[in-house]
Coordinates of C-alpha atoms in Angstrom, one line a residue:
V1 CA -22.4 -8.8 24.6
H2 CA -24.4 -10.3 21.8
V3 CA -23.6 -8.4 18.6
K4 CA -25.1 -8.5 15.1
M5 CA -22.3 -7.7 12.7
L6 CA -23.2 -5.1 10.1
A7 CA -20.1 -4.7 7.8
A8 CA -16.5 -5.8 7.9
P9 CA -13.6 -5.1 5.5
I10 CA -11.0 -7.4 4.1
N11 CA -7.5 -5.9 5.0
P12 CA -4.1 -7.2 3.9
A13 CA -3.4 -8.2 7.6
D14 CA -6.5 -10.4 7.6
I15 CA -5.1 -12.3 4.6
N16 CA -1.7 -12.6 6.2
M17 CA -3.3 -14.1 9.3
I18 CA -5.0 -16.7 7.2
Q19 CA -1.8 -17.4 5.4
G20 CA 0.0 -17.8 8.9
T21 CA 2.5 -15.1 8.1
Y22 CA 1.2 -12.3 10.6
A23 CA 2.7 -11.5 13.9
I24 CA -0.5 -12.6 15.7
L25 CA -2.4 -15.7 14.8
S26 CA -5.7 -16.7 16.3
P27 CA -6.0 -20.2 17.8
L28 CA -7.7 -22.5 15.5
P29 CA -10.5 -23.0 14.5
A30 CA -10.9 -19.2 14.1
V31 CA -13.0 -16.7 12.3
G32 CA -11.3 -14.3 10.0
G33 CA -11.5 -10.4 10.1
N34 CA -10.0 -7.9 12.5
E35 CA -12.2 -4.9 11.7
G36 CA -15.8 -4.1 11.3
V37 CA -18.9 -2.7 13.0
G38 CA -21.8 -4.3 14.7
E39 CA -25.0 -3.5 16.6
V40 CA -25.5 -4.7 20.1
L41 CA -28.6 -6.9 20.4
E42 CA -28.4 -7.8 24.1
V43 CA -26.1 -7.5 27.1
G44 CA -25.3 -9.7 30.1
S45 CA -26.3 -8.5 33.5
R46 CA -22.7 -7.3 34.4
V47 CA -22.1 -5.3 31.3
A48 CA -21.7 -1.7 32.3
A49 CA -21.0 0.5 29.3
L50 CA -23.0 -1.0 26.4
K51 CA -26.8 -1.4 25.8
P52 CA -28.9 -2.7 22.9
G53 CA -28.9 -0.5 19.9
D54 CA -25.3 0.7 20.4
W55 CA -22.8 0.4 17.6
V56 CA -19.4 -1.3 18.5
I57 CA -16.1 -2.0 16.8
P58 CA -13.2 -4.3 18.0
A59 CA -11.0 -2.9 20.8
T60 CA -8.3 -5.5 20.0
S61 CA -7.1 -7.7 17.0
G62 CA -8.3 -11.1 16.2
L63 CA -12.0 -10.6 17.1
G64 CA -13.2 -12.4 14.0
T65 CA -15.5 -10.0 12.4
W66 CA -16.4 -12.0 9.2
R67 CA -19.5 -13.4 10.8
T68 CA -23.3 -12.4 11.0
Q69 CA -23.4 -12.6 14.9
G70 CA -21.1 -13.1 17.9
V71 CA -21.0 -13.0 21.6
F72 CA -17.9 -11.2 23.1
P73 CA -16.7 -10.0 26.4
E74 CA -17.3 -6.3 26.9
R75 CA -13.6 -5.4 27.2
M76 CA -13.1 -6.6 23.5
L77 CA -15.6 -4.0 22.2
L78 CA -15.5 -0.2 21.9
K79 CA -18.6 1.9 21.5
V80 CA -18.7 4.2 18.4
P81 CA -21.4 6.8 17.6
S82 CA -24.1 5.5 15.3
D83 CA -24.5 8.9 13.6
I84 CA -21.5 8.2 11.2
P85 CA -21.8 6.3 8.0
V86 CA -21.7 2.5 8.4
L87 CA -18.7 2.1 6.1
C88 CA -16.7 4.8 8.0
A89 CA -17.4 2.9 11.3
A90 CA -16.5 -0.5 9.6
T91 CA -13.2 0.9 8.5
L92 CA -12.3 2.9 11.6
S93 CA -10.4 0.7 13.9
V94 CA -7.2 -0.1 11.8
N95 CA -6.3 2.3 9.0
P96 CA -7.5 5.8 10.2
C97 CA -6.0 5.0 13.7
T98 CA -2.7 3.9 12.1
A99 CA -2.7 7.2 10.0
Y100 CA -3.6 9.4 13.1
R101 CA -1.0 7.9 15.3
M102 CA 1.9 8.1 12.7
L103 CA 1.1 11.7 12.0
A104 CA 1.0 12.5 15.7
D105 CA 3.6 10.5 17.5
F106 CA 6.9 10.6 15.6
E107 CA 7.5 14.2 14.5
T108 CA 5.9 17.5 15.8
L109 CA 4.4 18.7 12.6
A110 CA 2.9 22.2 12.2
P111 CA 0.6 23.6 9.5
G112 CA 2.7 24.1 6.3
D113 CA 5.1 21.2 7.0
S114 CA 5.0 18.3 4.6
I115 CA 5.2 14.5 4.8
I116 CA 5.9 11.9 2.1
Q117 CA 4.3 8.4 1.8
N118 CA 4.2 5.5 -0.5
A119 CA 1.2 3.3 -1.2
A120 CA -0.7 6.5 -1.0
N121 CA -3.9 4.8 -2.5
S122 CA -4.1 2.2 0.4
G123 CA -6.5 2.6 3.2
V124 CA -4.0 4.2 5.5
G125 CA -2.7 6.3 2.6
Q126 CA -6.2 7.8 2.0
A127 CA -6.6 8.5 5.7
V128 CA -3.2 10.1 5.9
I129 CA -4.1 12.5 3.1
Q130 CA -7.4 13.6 4.8
I131 CA -6.1 13.9 8.3
A132 CA -3.1 15.8 7.2
K133 CA -5.2 18.1 5.0
A134 CA -7.4 18.9 8.1
S135 CA -4.3 19.8 10.0
G136 CA -2.8 22.0 7.3
I137 CA 0.0 19.5 6.6
K138 CA 1.1 19.1 2.9
T139 CA 1.3 15.6 1.4
I140 CA 3.6 14.1 -1.3
N141 CA 1.9 10.8 -2.3
V142 CA 3.8 8.0 -4.1
V143 CA 1.9 5.5 -6.1
R144 CA 2.9 2.7 -8.5
D145 CA 2.4 3.5 -12.2
R146 CA -0.7 1.8 -13.6
P147 CA -3.0 1.9 -16.7
D148 CA -5.6 4.1 -14.9
L149 CA -3.0 6.5 -13.3
P150 CA -4.8 9.7 -14.3
K151 CA -8.1 8.5 -12.6
L152 CA -6.2 7.5 -9.4
V153 CA -4.3 10.8 -9.3
E154 CA -7.7 12.7 -9.7
R155 CA -9.2 10.7 -6.8
L156 CA -6.4 11.3 -4.4
M157 CA -6.2 15.0 -5.3
A158 CA -10.0 15.1 -4.6
L159 CA -9.2 13.7 -1.1
G160 CA -6.9 16.6 -0.5
A161 CA -3.4 15.3 -1.8
D162 CA -1.1 18.2 -2.6
H163 CA 1.2 16.2 -5.0
V164 CA 0.8 12.7 -6.5
V165 CA 4.0 11.1 -8.1
T166 CA 4.8 7.7 -9.3
E167 CA 7.8 5.6 -7.9
E168 CA 9.7 6.3 -11.1
M169 CA 9.2 10.1 -10.7
L170 CA 10.9 10.0 -7.3
R171 CA 14.3 9.6 -9.1
K172 CA 13.7 12.4 -11.6
P173 CA 15.1 15.9 -11.2
E174 CA 11.5 17.3 -11.6
M175 CA 11.1 16.4 -7.9
K176 CA 13.0 19.6 -7.2
D177 CA 10.1 21.6 -8.6
I178 CA 7.8 20.3 -5.8
F179 CA 10.1 21.6 -3.2
K180 CA 10.0 25.1 -4.6
S181 CA 6.4 25.5 -3.1
I182 CA 6.6 23.2 0.0
P183 CA 9.4 22.3 2.4
K184 CA 11.1 18.9 2.3
P185 CA 9.3 16.4 4.4
R186 CA 10.2 15.7 8.0
L187 CA 8.2 12.5 8.1
A188 CA 8.1 9.6 5.6
L189 CA 5.5 6.8 5.9
N190 CA 6.6 3.5 4.3
C191 CA 4.2 0.6 3.6
V192 CA 6.3 -0.9 0.7
G193 CA 9.9 -1.6 1.4
G194 CA 12.6 -2.3 -1.1
K195 CA 13.6 0.3 -3.7
S196 CA 10.6 2.5 -3.1
T197 CA 11.8 3.2 0.4
T198 CA 15.3 4.1 -0.6
E199 CA 14.1 6.6 -3.1
M200 CA 11.6 8.2 -0.7
L201 CA 14.3 8.5 1.9
R202 CA 16.4 10.7 -0.4
H203 CA 13.8 13.5 -0.2
L204 CA 13.6 13.4 3.7
Q205 CA 14.9 16.4 5.6
P206 CA 18.1 15.9 7.7
K207 CA 17.1 14.4 11.1
G208 CA 13.8 13.4 9.6
T209 CA 12.0 10.2 10.5
M210 CA 10.8 7.4 8.3
V211 CA 8.1 5.1 9.9
T212 CA 7.5 1.7 8.4
Y213 CA 4.1 0.1 9.0
G214 CA 3.9 -2.4 6.1
G215 CA 6.0 -4.3 3.6
M216 CA 3.9 -4.8 0.5
A217 CA 6.9 -5.4 -1.7
K218 CA 8.1 -8.2 0.6
Q219 CA 11.7 -6.7 0.4
P220 CA 13.9 -5.3 3.2
V221 CA 14.2 -1.6 3.8
M222 CA 17.5 -0.5 2.3
V223 CA 19.2 2.7 3.6
P224 CA 22.4 4.1 2.3
V225 CA 25.1 4.5 5.0
S226 CA 25.4 8.2 4.0
A227 CA 21.7 8.9 5.0
F228 CA 22.6 7.9 8.6
I229 CA 26.0 9.6 8.8
F230 CA 25.5 12.8 7.0
R231 CA 21.7 13.4 7.4
D232 CA 21.0 11.5 10.7
V233 CA 17.8 10.1 9.5
R234 CA 15.7 8.1 12.0
L235 CA 14.0 4.8 11.1
R236 CA 11.1 3.6 13.3
G237 CA 8.3 1.1 13.1
F238 CA 4.6 1.3 13.9
W239 CA 1.9 -1.5 14.6
I240 CA -1.5 -0.4 15.8
T241 CA -2.0 -3.6 17.7
Q242 CA 1.2 -2.9 19.8
W243 CA 0.1 0.7 20.4
R244 CA -3.2 -0.5 21.8
K245 CA -1.4 -2.9 24.1
D246 CA 0.8 -0.1 25.4
H247 CA -1.9 2.5 26.0
E248 CA -4.9 2.9 28.2
Q249 CA -8.5 2.6 27.0
G250 CA -8.9 6.3 27.7
E251 CA -6.2 7.3 25.1
L252 CA -7.9 5.1 22.6
G253 CA -11.2 6.9 23.3
V254 CA -9.6 10.3 22.8
M255 CA -8.3 9.2 19.4
M256 CA -11.7 7.7 18.4
D257 CA -13.5 10.9 19.3
A258 CA -11.0 13.0 17.2
L259 CA -11.5 10.7 14.2
C260 CA -15.3 10.7 14.6
Q261 CA -15.3 14.5 14.7
L262 CA -13.3 14.6 11.4
I263 CA -15.9 12.2 9.9
R264 CA -18.8 14.4 11.1
R265 CA -17.2 17.4 9.6
G266 CA -16.8 15.7 6.3
H267 CA -12.9 15.8 6.6
L268 CA -12.5 12.0 6.7
T269 CA -14.4 9.6 4.5
A270 CA -14.3 5.8 4.2
P271 CA -11.8 4.5 1.6
A272 CA -13.2 3.6 -1.8
C273 CA -15.2 0.6 -1.1
T274 CA -16.7 -2.4 -3.0
Q275 CA -19.6 -3.8 -1.0
V276 CA -20.1 -7.6 -1.2
P277 CA -22.7 -9.9 0.4
L278 CA -21.1 -12.4 2.8
Q279 CA -22.0 -15.4 0.7
D280 CA -19.8 -14.0 -2.1
Y281 CA -16.8 -14.0 0.3
K282 CA -14.6 -16.2 -2.0
E283 CA -14.8 -13.7 -5.0
A284 CA -14.1 -10.8 -2.5
L285 CA -11.1 -12.4 -1.0
E286 CA -9.7 -13.2 -4.5
A287 CA -10.3 -9.6 -5.7
A288 CA -8.7 -8.1 -2.5
M289 CA -5.5 -10.0 -3.2
K290 CA -5.1 -8.7 -6.8
P291 CA -2.4 -6.1 -7.5
F292 CA -3.4 -2.5 -8.0
T293 CA -6.5 -2.8 -5.9
S294 CA -7.7 0.7 -5.3
S295 CA -11.0 -0.3 -3.7
K296 CA -11.4 -2.0 -0.3
H297 CA -13.8 -5.0 -0.2
I298 CA -16.4 -4.8 2.5
L299 CA -18.4 -7.8 3.5
L300 CA -22.0 -6.9 4.3
L301 CA -23.3 -9.1 7.1

């Protein structure tokens, strides 16, 4: 399948792959980028499910999306509807899928239940807020303190966040006030590690589950022995790449359909994006690696 790439984001995992620290590394020489959307220009005679004009996203990691054009086997691509915004399609295959699976696969959550997550302003965090809101699930969102905190809180509340707190506030007695109006969370989503995780775990219900899907602090997950013995908390991990390997294409299709429906209804938007022409990739990569980045950099191809 000959594809003209339209847009591709820069994600932390893309940078880790270049640094050589990620769990999967493409054989060199390689093209960066694991996510993005392209338009089919032409197809080989034995391609069955795609035709010129279709929009496609990567079906697997390591496709190398930071390019203007590419030729790929059909099995490496997944058709997506072309009636959703291009930035939604470009950022669909990693973060919203991760958010969707973590909300669905670890705890049976019902409307009115709550979850807690750190790195709430990340791509996954923003998707969690919106998908949870559409399902009637309350979110407690933890972010790092920063100079423009009120602006960030406002933005996350506009997405549907119920509560936004800083890491420092997790330790304060005022946290009790939050649990007067909503139940303690049965699910915690951890993308940070270190002290943030330990503090978040304190607010989890007995027999609750914490799912780790990232380690932005580059520190181990530390859990008090008492949390295991007296509250029987469960610690799990999630990696969307592994989920794709373990599940049939049909299950992936069901999830994509559900996410596209949320997008069409206005319940799921692309994360805050900064659009950058491909020739300015160096500046985009540098900006994407700065701390407190609240905007995802998208290469326009």
